[in-house]
Amino acid sequence: MVLFCKIDDVNSSLVSVSVMPILVSHFNPRPKMRLLVQKSLFSIAKCTRTPTSNTVGKFNRHRGLCTSPDPHTKVCIVGGGPAGFYTAQHIVKGRPDVQVDVYERLPVPFGLVRFGVAPDHPEVKNVINTFTQTAQHERCRFLGNVTVGKDVSVEELRRAYHAVVLSYGAEGNRSMGVPGEHLSGVYSAKDFVGWYNGLPYNKELRPDLSHDTAVILGQGNVALDVARILLAPLDMLKTTDITQVALDALAGSQVRRVLIVGRRGPMQVACTIKELREMVNLPGTQPDLLTEDFHGVQEALKELARPRKRLTELMLKALQEQGARQGDRKWGFRFLRGPLEVLPTPDGTRAAAIRLALNRLEGSGEGARAVPTGEVEEVPCGIVISSIGYKSLPIDPAVPFDPRKAIVPNNMGRVQDNTGLYCSGWVKTGPTGVIATTMNNSFDTGRVVLQDLDSGAVDLTEAKPGLQGIAPLLEKRGTAARAGAYRDFS
Amino acid sequence: MSFVSVSRRLLTLTASQSSTINRSTTVNVFSRKTLACLQSQAHRGICSSRVTQPLRSENKITVNFINRDGEKITVKGNPGDSLLDVVIDQDLDFDGFGACEGTLACSTCHVIFDEDVFKQLGPITDEEMDMLDLAYGLTDTSRLGCQICLTKALEGMTARVPDAVADIRQSDGSA
C-alpha cells in the first residue's frame, strides 16, 4: 500500500492516509507556531516571481491548467526529508503551473528532522511546520512507503515527470574498516540515533548499556548528541521526545564515562559550539580532557576565525574548570587518535577494549593531516559507537554516482549529462552541515530547476502523466508487502 | 481562462488567505509576542512590556530591510516585537527566514546592521553568538533577527538580509 498523504485529495486512486495531522499533533505546535505555519502557507501561495515572456507563453498555451486538478508541469522529488521539502517549497512557490510529488521510502515524512535530530532539540523540529504547509499545498503531494530504485525506477520517474530531483540523503554510514567492528557492543551512531528516535529499522537494536565506559569514534555533532543522551540525567530525558524503549534502557544504563575520539586535534574538531556548550553544561557531568592534547592551542587562538576561536576557547575553559566541577559522570575528548582494532573479551563474543593509533598533525588549521606516530594505546570499553559520518548510496544504476565522494556528481544541482535530473541535500554535497546548510543548498537546486523549466532547457511541450503514470506501476508491483511496516510503526 | 483571469484567481486566493491570517493574528498575538520577547527579556532585560497594551499607530517604529536582491523595504513594527515578528507580520518574503521560529536553533534570521545601529542593540548572549557562528556571511555587526526587540531608540534602523553564500563548513567536512 502506498501511503498517500494528501488530506484533501480523497478522489485519488491511491489509498489516502492522514499521516500529517498525526505528526502535527505529536509535535503540539504552540499558537505562535500555528501562526507561522499559516504565514508560510500564505507565502507559498503567493506567486511572487514575475513570469518571463517564455513562461507567459507556456502559461497561455496551457492556460487554466494551474487551477485545474492537473497542473501541466510535473516535478518529482525523491526523498521526503528536509532537502526534499525545501526543494519542493521553492519549486511550488516559484511556478504556478507546477505539480510537485514527493516520494519517500518511509511511511512518514521529514526524514532526519524526525529520526536524526536529537530528542532534546525540539526547537530544530519547528521546521516541520513549514514542511507540513508545503505538503498540504494544493500542488504538492507526499507519497510514503515508496522505495525508488526498487518499487519504481528513476527512468520510469523521468518518463512520467518533466523534472526529477534526487534528495534521498545519506542512508549509509562510513565504516571504520578495522578488525572487530562487527563484534557485539559495537554500534554505528546512525543506528543508535535511529534507535532512540524510534526509527522502525532500528527498533531491535537493544544496545547493551551494562558497561562503565563507552567510546565514540568521531567528534561531530552526532557524536556529541549520542554522548549527551548517554550521560543526560533521566529526569531531563523524560521531558523530551525520546522513545519509551530508549528511556527504559537508559534508566538501567551503567555508562559513567564517554570518550569522544578524533583523528586530529582540538582545532580541527568537527562539532559546533552549541553542542559543545550543551555538553559542558550537562548537569551531573564533568569534563575529562587531557592537558597534553591542548599543547600550543592557547598560543594559536589569535590566528583563528571567530567561530573556530570561540569553539576552541570553550574547550580550553572546560579544561581549566574540570577539576572544580562535580558529577559522577564524565565525558571527554580524546584527540589525535584513530581506531586500529576493537578487541574482544576472552571468550571472543563481544567488545572489551579498543586499540587506538596515536597521531601527530602535519600542517595546521582546517587542512591539517593526521599522521600515525607508531605508538598505540588500548582503552577498555564495553561499548564502541562509530560516528565517522553518514554516506549516500547509489539507488539506481541509471543514475551517475561518484563512489569516492559518495555523492551524485552534479553541477549546481544539475546531474551530469542528464537533462531534467537534479539533486539536492546530502546526496548533492555530502553529509555535512546544519539545517540551514541543507535549506540553502535545496533552494539553490530549486532555483536551477526553475531556471531550466523557464528557459526551455527542460522540454515542457510534451504532456507528462506524473503520478497518473506511476500509480499503476506501484500497485502492480505490490508495495502492499510493506504496509506491515506502517502498522508496526504506528 | 486567460492569463489575466488566472492571475485574478490567484489574487482572490491570496486575499482570502490573508483574512484568515489576520484573524489568527488577533487570536495569537499575545502568546506569540510574549514568547518572542520573554526570551529576549530574559537575556537582555530591556524590552518594553507594552506588548500587552493596545498600541496606537504613532507608537510604531519604522524599520528598513534590505532584501537579498538589494531592494529596500520599509515597514512598521510595534515596540517589543522582534525583527522576526516584523518579518512575519508584514509577510516579507525572505526565503527560509526564521526556520526554527525564533528558538535560537538555527541562523536563518541572520541580519547585518550598520556599526552605529549595532552598538545600540545591546549585549549578545553566548547562545546567540553560537548560532551566529554558523551563519552564512557572518560579519562583526551581525545579529539574529529573532533576538532584536524594537525600541523607540531604533526608529528608522536598517537591517540587511545577507545573500546565502557557501557555508563555512562545506570546506570542513572531516570528522
XYZ file of C-alpha atoms in Angstrom:
665
model
C 0.000 0.000 0.000
C 1.312 3.373 -0.922
C 0.761 5.848 1.841
C -0.662 8.785 0.079
C -0.573 11.761 2.326
C -2.949 14.283 0.926
C -5.623 15.234 3.320
C -7.935 16.919 0.851
C -7.448 14.624 -2.067
C -9.783 11.727 -1.479
C -10.507 11.138 -5.143
C -7.115 9.673 -5.829
C -6.819 6.128 -6.987
C -4.391 5.613 -4.121
C -5.327 4.990 -0.536
C -5.499 8.182 1.431
C -3.904 8.117 4.863
C -3.814 11.152 7.096
C -0.275 10.898 8.315
C 0.324 14.601 8.593
C -2.266 15.526 11.221
C -0.862 12.820 13.484
C 2.584 14.308 13.198
C 1.419 17.818 13.754
C -0.417 16.907 16.916
C 2.573 14.885 18.025
C 4.745 17.975 17.923
C 1.991 20.022 19.524
C 2.656 23.347 17.863
C 2.252 26.305 20.131
C -0.046 29.122 19.000
C 2.977 31.009 17.766
C 3.965 28.176 15.505
C 0.489 27.866 14.090
C 0.605 31.460 13.099
C 3.928 30.987 11.386
C 2.549 27.984 9.582
C -0.279 30.000 8.189
C 2.087 32.732 7.184
C 4.297 30.332 5.318
C 1.277 28.942 3.510
C 0.468 32.463 2.509
C 3.981 32.939 1.303
C 3.910 29.767 -0.762
C 0.548 30.599 -2.255
C 1.749 33.953 -3.464
C 3.240 33.748 -6.914
C 5.922 36.309 -6.359
C 8.067 35.580 -9.355
C 7.424 37.715 -12.375
C 6.865 35.340 -15.259
C 9.374 35.739 -18.049
C 7.989 36.077 -21.552
C 8.821 32.439 -22.010
C 6.774 31.293 -19.018
C 3.932 33.555 -20.008
C 3.934 31.905 -23.404
C 3.838 28.464 -21.854
C 1.297 29.632 -19.382
C -1.000 30.846 -22.148
C -0.507 27.707 -24.122
C -1.709 25.655 -21.190
C -3.878 28.341 -19.752
C -6.169 27.347 -16.983
C -4.097 24.341 -16.116
C -2.680 25.856 -12.982
C -6.104 25.911 -11.426
C -7.212 22.562 -12.815
C -6.670 19.410 -10.757
C -3.750 18.505 -13.028
C -1.130 21.227 -13.433
C 0.896 20.884 -16.612
C 4.458 20.830 -15.308
C 5.279 17.688 -13.332
C 8.205 17.609 -10.919
C 9.065 14.657 -8.741
C 11.244 14.663 -5.645
C 12.870 11.507 -4.353
C 13.121 11.692 -0.563
C 10.838 13.400 1.950
C 13.452 14.808 4.326
C 14.449 18.442 4.749
C 16.219 18.617 1.380
C 13.160 17.234 -0.405
C 10.733 19.563 1.306
C 12.872 22.685 0.963
C 13.354 21.913 -2.738
C 9.615 21.265 -3.145
C 8.804 24.516 -1.350
C 10.985 26.532 -3.685
C 9.601 24.936 -6.833
C 5.917 25.086 -5.812
C 6.313 28.709 -4.835
C 8.246 29.626 -7.951
C 5.845 28.448 -10.629
C 2.064 28.464 -10.627
C 1.675 25.619 -13.134
C 3.794 23.006 -11.387
C 2.724 19.871 -9.539
C 5.346 18.506 -7.144
C 5.174 14.908 -5.884
C 7.496 13.897 -3.027
C 8.244 10.160 -2.847
C 9.548 8.730 0.429
C 10.659 5.248 1.414
C 9.315 5.526 4.965
C 5.594 5.797 5.625
C 6.110 9.177 7.284
C 7.738 12.376 6.077
C 10.564 14.628 7.347
C 13.496 12.180 7.315
C 16.311 13.142 9.623
C 14.384 16.006 11.173
C 12.190 13.319 12.650
C 14.704 10.494 13.041
C 18.040 12.275 13.265
C 17.556 15.425 15.314
C 18.238 14.719 18.985
C 15.119 14.323 21.134
C 16.244 17.151 23.417
C 16.408 19.561 20.467
C 12.675 20.049 19.808
C 13.255 23.600 18.554
C 15.055 22.295 15.488
C 11.928 20.304 14.660
C 9.957 23.524 14.231
C 10.983 23.380 10.569
C 8.353 20.628 10.274
C 5.640 23.279 10.390
C 6.891 24.772 7.160
C 7.298 21.322 5.564
C 3.728 20.453 6.569
C 2.451 23.530 4.806
C 4.341 22.570 1.675
C 2.915 19.045 1.840
C -0.587 20.408 2.271
C -0.248 22.816 -0.622
C -2.763 22.072 -3.362
C 0.003 21.431 -5.897
C 2.172 19.227 -3.680
C 1.661 15.612 -2.636
C 3.562 13.332 -0.289
C 3.776 9.645 -1.166
C 5.123 7.479 1.615
C 6.230 3.857 1.529
C 7.671 4.004 -1.989
C 11.277 2.889 -2.429
C 12.645 4.492 -5.565
C 15.097 2.149 -7.233
C 13.031 -0.853 -6.148
C 9.302 -0.134 -6.428
C 9.839 2.288 -9.260
C 12.985 3.118 -11.218
C 14.440 6.565 -11.747
C 13.990 6.035 -15.504
C 10.274 5.435 -15.004
C 10.032 8.589 -12.921
C 11.848 10.556 -15.611
C 9.390 9.309 -18.223
C 6.443 10.373 -16.047
C 7.812 13.747 -14.888
C 9.406 16.711 -16.612
C 11.999 17.009 -13.858
C 13.204 14.611 -11.153
C 15.126 15.815 -8.089
C 17.102 13.287 -6.026
C 17.011 14.345 -2.366
C 17.307 10.986 -0.706
C 20.116 11.872 1.661
C 22.749 9.629 3.140
C 21.274 6.423 4.475
C 24.528 4.508 4.717
C 27.294 5.062 7.208
C 31.017 5.050 6.738
C 32.512 2.018 8.369
C 35.731 2.134 10.389
C 37.206 -0.696 8.358
C 39.033 -2.186 11.349
C 39.065 -5.730 12.759
C 36.462 -6.352 15.433
C 33.995 -3.753 14.243
C 31.320 -6.431 13.874
C 31.639 -7.584 17.484
C 28.665 -7.325 19.783
C 28.802 -3.997 21.642
C 29.904 -2.076 18.538
C 27.201 0.147 17.054
C 27.010 2.763 14.366
C 25.883 6.158 15.650
C 23.328 6.174 12.857
C 21.655 3.043 14.246
C 21.975 4.281 17.814
C 20.329 7.602 16.925
C 17.635 5.755 14.944
C 17.013 3.579 17.991
C 16.465 6.367 20.498
C 14.419 8.342 17.949
C 12.087 5.447 17.082
C 13.197 4.740 13.515
C 11.428 1.469 12.586
C 14.608 -0.062 11.099
C 16.461 0.286 14.413
C 13.726 -0.847 16.746
C 15.526 -4.095 17.554
C 18.973 -2.611 18.273
C 18.714 -3.139 22.058
C 22.172 -1.752 22.887
C 23.850 -3.334 25.906
C 24.450 -0.432 28.274
C 25.779 -2.507 31.175
C 29.313 -1.110 30.861
C 31.146 1.718 32.565
C 32.867 3.237 29.533
C 31.625 3.997 26.037
C 33.997 5.130 23.300
C 32.574 7.164 20.425
C 34.688 7.448 17.292
C 34.198 10.762 15.552
C 33.720 14.223 17.043
C 30.890 15.713 15.004
C 27.533 16.826 16.314
C 26.080 13.324 16.008
C 28.839 12.040 18.308
C 28.015 14.752 20.849
C 24.283 14.024 20.576
C 24.968 10.372 21.391
C 27.294 11.284 24.277
C 24.733 13.669 25.695
C 21.912 11.125 25.505
C 24.131 8.508 27.185
C 25.033 10.825 30.074
C 21.989 13.067 30.496
C 20.058 12.837 33.767
C 16.980 10.676 33.344
C 14.674 13.456 34.527
C 15.931 15.605 31.703
C 15.406 12.873 29.105
C 11.877 12.245 30.343
C 10.857 15.704 29.195
C 11.996 15.014 25.628
C 10.662 13.244 22.554
C 12.827 10.156 23.238
C 11.165 6.765 22.760
C 9.983 4.897 25.841
C 12.092 1.892 24.836
C 15.239 4.027 24.861
C 14.253 5.743 28.080
C 13.769 2.388 29.814
C 17.125 1.145 28.561
C 18.894 4.334 29.626
C 17.292 4.086 33.077
C 19.261 0.870 33.596
C 22.426 2.160 31.945
C 25.750 1.631 33.727
C 27.593 4.071 31.461
C 29.538 6.567 33.576
C 32.188 7.744 31.144
C 32.021 8.613 27.450
C 35.207 9.269 25.479
C 34.848 11.007 22.140
C 37.777 10.163 19.894
C 39.062 12.084 16.874
C 41.972 11.619 14.480
C 43.039 15.242 14.618
C 43.452 17.944 17.258
C 41.205 20.331 19.204
C 41.468 22.962 16.492
C 40.051 20.553 13.908
C 37.136 19.245 15.998
C 34.049 18.840 13.790
C 31.236 19.586 16.252
C 29.652 23.014 16.513
C 29.729 25.193 19.583
C 26.073 24.793 20.547
C 26.526 21.053 21.005
C 29.810 21.527 22.884
C 28.209 24.078 25.219
C 25.380 21.641 25.958
C 27.961 19.026 26.863
C 29.864 21.434 29.101
C 26.633 22.470 30.842
C 25.154 18.971 31.169
C 24.042 18.542 34.801
C 25.755 15.810 36.809
C 28.741 15.535 34.478
C 32.289 16.776 34.476
C 34.716 17.108 31.590
C 37.593 14.657 31.338
C 40.047 16.322 28.971
C 43.797 15.735 28.665
C 46.058 18.747 29.165
C 48.627 17.399 26.705
C 46.028 17.371 23.907
C 45.896 21.177 24.138
C 49.606 21.860 23.845
C 50.143 25.083 21.857
C 46.419 25.725 21.410
C 46.246 28.843 23.573
C 49.005 30.450 21.517
C 47.269 29.657 18.215
C 43.932 31.167 19.251
C 44.541 34.634 17.893
C 45.031 33.298 14.375
C 41.615 31.668 14.274
C 38.423 32.979 12.681
C 35.663 33.785 15.141
C 33.609 30.536 15.019
C 36.653 28.289 15.435
C 38.142 30.624 18.014
C 35.046 30.622 20.218
C 34.712 26.854 19.938
C 38.349 26.372 20.970
C 38.078 28.867 23.830
C 35.098 26.961 25.212
C 37.134 23.735 25.202
C 40.023 25.461 26.976
C 37.604 26.815 29.557
C 36.196 23.320 30.131
C 39.752 22.012 30.550
C 40.656 24.700 33.092
C 37.483 24.231 35.113
C 37.185 20.471 35.003
C 38.675 19.960 38.468
C 36.100 22.276 40.016
C 33.080 20.528 38.501
C 31.108 17.950 40.454
C 29.443 14.993 38.830
C 29.525 11.237 38.847
C 29.518 11.019 35.060
C 32.370 12.089 32.815
C 32.753 12.996 29.188
C 35.944 13.839 27.376
C 37.526 14.305 24.000
C 40.491 12.150 23.072
C 42.348 13.885 20.281
C 44.986 12.647 17.818
C 43.802 9.048 17.913
C 42.382 6.742 15.280
C 40.842 3.258 15.628
C 43.046 0.240 14.837
C 41.044 -2.647 16.231
C 38.139 -3.440 18.513
C 39.451 -6.026 20.967
C 37.155 -8.861 22.073
C 36.508 -10.329 25.511
C 38.468 -13.566 26.237
C 35.519 -15.636 25.028
C 35.554 -13.648 21.796
C 31.897 -12.748 21.973
C 31.871 -9.025 22.478
C 33.874 -5.793 22.628
C 36.155 -5.329 25.627
C 38.503 -2.552 24.526
C 39.609 -0.501 21.573
C 43.154 -0.168 20.281
C 43.933 3.330 19.069
C 46.803 4.617 16.964
C 48.314 7.851 18.229
C 48.656 10.553 15.593
C 50.509 13.776 15.127
C 49.434 16.640 12.885
C 51.088 17.567 9.644
C 50.299 21.142 8.679
C 47.926 23.309 10.653
C 44.432 24.755 10.631
C 41.441 23.177 8.951
C 43.554 21.312 6.412
C 45.948 19.647 8.907
C 46.509 15.941 8.290
C 46.703 13.215 10.927
C 49.785 11.007 10.617
C 50.295 7.946 12.865
C 53.279 8.202 15.184
C 53.536 4.406 15.500
C 52.510 4.439 19.161
C 49.322 2.643 20.182
C 47.026 2.810 23.177
C 44.342 0.454 24.462
C 41.217 1.817 26.118
C 38.973 -0.665 27.938
C 35.348 -0.109 26.951
C 32.248 -2.278 26.642
C 30.564 -0.028 24.125
C 32.009 1.344 20.882
C 29.945 3.710 18.769
C 31.242 4.666 15.373
C 30.189 8.157 14.365
C 32.531 8.879 11.491
C 29.919 10.073 9.054
C 26.884 9.175 7.050
C 27.262 8.148 3.435
C 24.978 8.415 0.414
C 24.380 5.219 -1.506
C 23.515 4.790 -5.184
C 19.805 3.949 -5.551
C 19.569 3.178 -9.231
C 22.224 2.024 -11.737
C 20.845 4.510 -14.273
C 21.961 7.450 -12.108
C 25.624 8.511 -12.127
C 27.328 8.088 -8.761
C 30.759 9.075 -7.512
C 31.752 6.255 -5.146
C 34.774 8.114 -3.786
C 32.918 11.259 -2.720
C 29.697 9.236 -2.219
C 27.584 11.855 -3.984
C 25.690 12.132 -7.257
C 28.094 14.112 -9.465
C 26.456 17.420 -10.272
C 26.963 20.982 -11.354
C 24.978 23.319 -9.079
C 22.446 20.527 -8.570
C 22.168 19.513 -12.243
C 23.143 15.861 -12.529
C 25.940 15.393 -15.045
C 24.795 14.529 -18.584
C 21.183 14.054 -17.539
C 18.892 16.902 -18.564
C 15.895 17.091 -16.255
C 17.610 15.210 -13.439
C 18.722 17.131 -10.344
C 19.927 16.556 -6.800
C 19.772 18.442 -3.517
C 20.737 17.935 0.109
C 23.380 15.479 1.257
C 23.331 13.418 -1.934
C 24.461 16.612 -3.678
C 27.055 17.911 -1.218
C 27.991 15.059 1.083
C 26.693 14.602 4.637
C 27.765 17.798 6.407
C 26.158 20.938 7.703
C 23.232 22.060 9.809
C 19.623 22.560 8.739
C 20.357 25.993 7.281
C 23.033 24.436 5.059
C 20.556 21.966 3.634
C 17.966 24.680 3.255
C 20.224 26.903 1.202
C 21.552 24.073 -0.913
C 17.994 22.904 -1.599
C 16.814 26.385 -2.522
C 19.794 26.567 -4.889
C 18.695 23.361 -6.609
C 15.090 24.606 -6.691
C 16.310 27.785 -8.390
C 18.221 25.784 -11.014
C 15.161 23.602 -11.725
C 13.000 26.711 -12.196
C 15.629 28.245 -14.473
C 15.632 25.164 -16.684
C 11.836 24.973 -16.768
C 11.645 28.668 -17.691
C 14.403 28.655 -20.280
C 13.154 25.620 -22.137
C 16.269 23.615 -21.247
C 13.745 21.086 -19.979
C 11.191 20.403 -22.695
C 7.713 21.226 -21.415
C 5.892 20.863 -24.725
C 5.296 17.187 -24.097
C 2.495 16.363 -21.651
C 3.663 14.072 -18.838
C 1.379 11.876 -16.755
C 3.071 12.460 -13.370
C 1.595 10.319 -10.624
C -1.062 9.012 -13.004
C 1.741 7.221 -14.813
C 3.434 5.900 -11.670
C 0.468 4.809 -9.527
C -0.462 1.794 -11.733
C 3.175 0.605 -11.646
C 3.270 0.761 -7.854
C 0.008 -1.094 -7.435
C 1.059 -3.761 -9.907
C 4.330 -4.312 -8.042
C 2.610 -4.943 -4.739
C 4.069 -2.371 -2.416
C 1.379 -3.856 -0.145
C 4.145 -6.097 1.192
C 5.431 -3.247 3.290
C 2.163 -1.989 4.658
C 3.036 -4.089 7.699
C 5.908 -1.765 8.449
C 3.462 1.056 8.816
C 1.273 -0.887 11.247
C 4.295 -1.720 13.389
C 5.344 1.847 13.354
C 2.013 3.330 14.311
C -9.320 31.065 -18.918
C -6.914 33.822 -19.861
C -3.704 34.640 -18.089
C -5.362 37.709 -16.606
C -8.209 35.729 -15.121
C -5.767 33.173 -13.778
C -3.893 35.954 -12.058
C -7.132 37.314 -10.689
C -7.973 33.927 -9.273
C -4.632 33.799 -7.566
C -5.181 37.258 -6.157
C -8.525 36.165 -4.768
C -6.863 33.176 -3.196
C -4.235 35.425 -1.678
C -6.838 37.801 -0.303
C -8.929 35.080 1.281
C -5.901 33.563 2.962
C -4.811 36.953 4.096
C -8.030 37.462 6.021
C -7.589 34.077 7.704
C -4.168 35.169 8.794
C -5.459 38.449 10.174
C -7.972 36.613 12.276
C -5.398 34.280 13.714
C -3.053 37.183 14.349
C -5.671 38.682 16.621
C -6.118 35.429 18.461
C -2.484 34.563 18.834
C -0.799 37.885 19.107
C -0.419 37.809 22.857
C 1.103 34.390 23.241
C 3.396 34.728 20.257
C 4.865 38.076 21.195
C 5.160 37.091 24.788
C 7.176 34.090 23.750
C 9.406 36.043 21.427
C 10.038 38.714 23.958
C 10.309 36.665 27.097
C 13.352 35.052 25.569
C 14.967 38.359 24.786
C 13.894 39.970 28.014
C 15.417 37.149 29.953
C 18.645 37.708 28.118
C 18.692 41.438 27.918
C 16.106 42.898 30.221
C 15.498 45.963 28.102
C 12.359 45.161 26.161
C 9.190 47.086 26.589
C 6.398 45.302 28.398
C 3.900 47.346 26.427
C 3.055 44.441 24.148
C 0.061 43.609 26.272
C -1.438 47.089 25.850
C -3.229 48.404 22.791
C -0.861 50.354 20.605
C -1.626 53.434 18.622
C -0.095 53.701 15.212
C 2.116 56.644 16.218
C 3.877 54.332 18.637
C 5.036 52.147 15.788
C 8.662 52.001 14.846
C 9.881 52.257 11.285
C 12.231 49.509 10.185
C 14.023 49.254 6.857
C 15.086 45.913 5.466
C 17.396 45.424 2.522
C 16.495 42.109 0.939
C 18.768 39.655 -0.847
C 18.221 41.445 -4.144
C 19.411 44.726 -2.590
C 15.902 46.233 -2.530
C 14.886 48.421 0.408
C 11.613 47.572 2.135
C 10.225 49.956 4.738
C 7.704 48.647 7.267
C 6.472 49.466 10.746
C 6.566 47.299 13.841
C 5.373 47.525 17.407
C 7.764 48.265 20.246
C 8.683 44.973 21.871
C 8.329 42.973 18.669
C 11.366 41.150 17.440
C 12.612 41.703 13.903
C 11.428 38.168 13.122
C 7.938 39.156 14.311
C 8.039 42.114 11.965
C 9.086 39.957 9.009
C 6.205 37.561 9.709
C 3.593 40.212 10.457
C 4.443 42.135 7.306
C 4.659 38.994 5.136
C 8.127 39.909 3.964
C 9.235 37.264 1.508
C 12.751 36.332 2.654
C 13.076 32.680 1.690
C 13.747 30.431 4.657
C 13.926 33.299 7.165
C 13.245 32.127 10.723
C 13.240 28.364 10.067
C 13.322 27.450 13.780
C 10.651 30.058 14.559
C 12.746 32.186 16.864
C 14.002 29.493 19.235
C 17.758 30.023 18.771
C 18.169 26.721 16.965
C 19.247 27.990 13.543
C 20.821 31.054 11.977
C 18.380 31.702 9.147
C 17.171 35.062 10.539
C 20.713 36.457 10.329
C 20.707 40.206 9.626
C 23.511 42.734 9.323
C 23.482 46.270 10.725
C 25.497 49.410 10.313
C 28.009 49.841 13.096
C 26.162 52.684 14.858
C 22.881 50.751 14.955
C 24.664 47.575 16.022
C 26.073 49.370 19.070
C 22.568 50.306 20.197
C 21.276 46.747 20.080
C 22.616 45.732 23.454
C 24.606 42.738 24.595
C 24.571 39.396 22.792
C 24.121 36.117 24.658
C 26.525 33.218 24.197
C 23.690 31.176 22.720
C 23.016 33.770 20.033
C 26.734 34.020 19.284
C 26.871 30.230 18.978
C 24.189 30.264 16.295
C 25.660 33.308 14.554
C 28.929 31.400 14.253
C 27.111 29.093 11.803
C 25.580 31.917 9.772
C 26.349 32.491 6.133
C 28.370 35.651 5.575
C 28.956 36.396 9.280
C 30.174 39.944 9.951
C 31.213 41.868 13.065
C 27.831 43.611 13.037
C 25.680 40.514 12.532
C 22.762 39.591 14.772
C 19.847 37.173 14.729
C 16.604 38.937 13.914
C 14.668 36.899 16.479
C 16.782 38.390 19.264
C 16.387 42.054 18.345
C 13.479 43.761 20.083
C 12.180 47.020 18.662
C 12.541 50.099 20.857
C 11.974 53.783 20.192
C 15.706 54.290 20.020
C 15.848 52.051 16.968
C 13.406 54.155 14.904
C 14.402 54.159 11.248
C 17.066 51.477 11.574
C 18.149 49.383 8.617
C 18.726 45.625 8.702
C 20.283 43.885 5.722
C 19.326 40.279 4.956
C 22.542 38.759 3.596
C 22.614 36.644 0.496
C 23.248 32.972 1.151
C 26.768 32.089 0.080
C 28.902 28.988 0.553
C 28.575 27.581 4.048
C 31.681 27.902 6.168
C 31.515 24.230 6.978
C 31.347 22.924 3.413
C 35.115 23.024 3.379
C 35.350 21.500 6.835
C 33.567 18.231 6.479
C 36.101 15.893 8.035
C 35.396 14.340 11.381
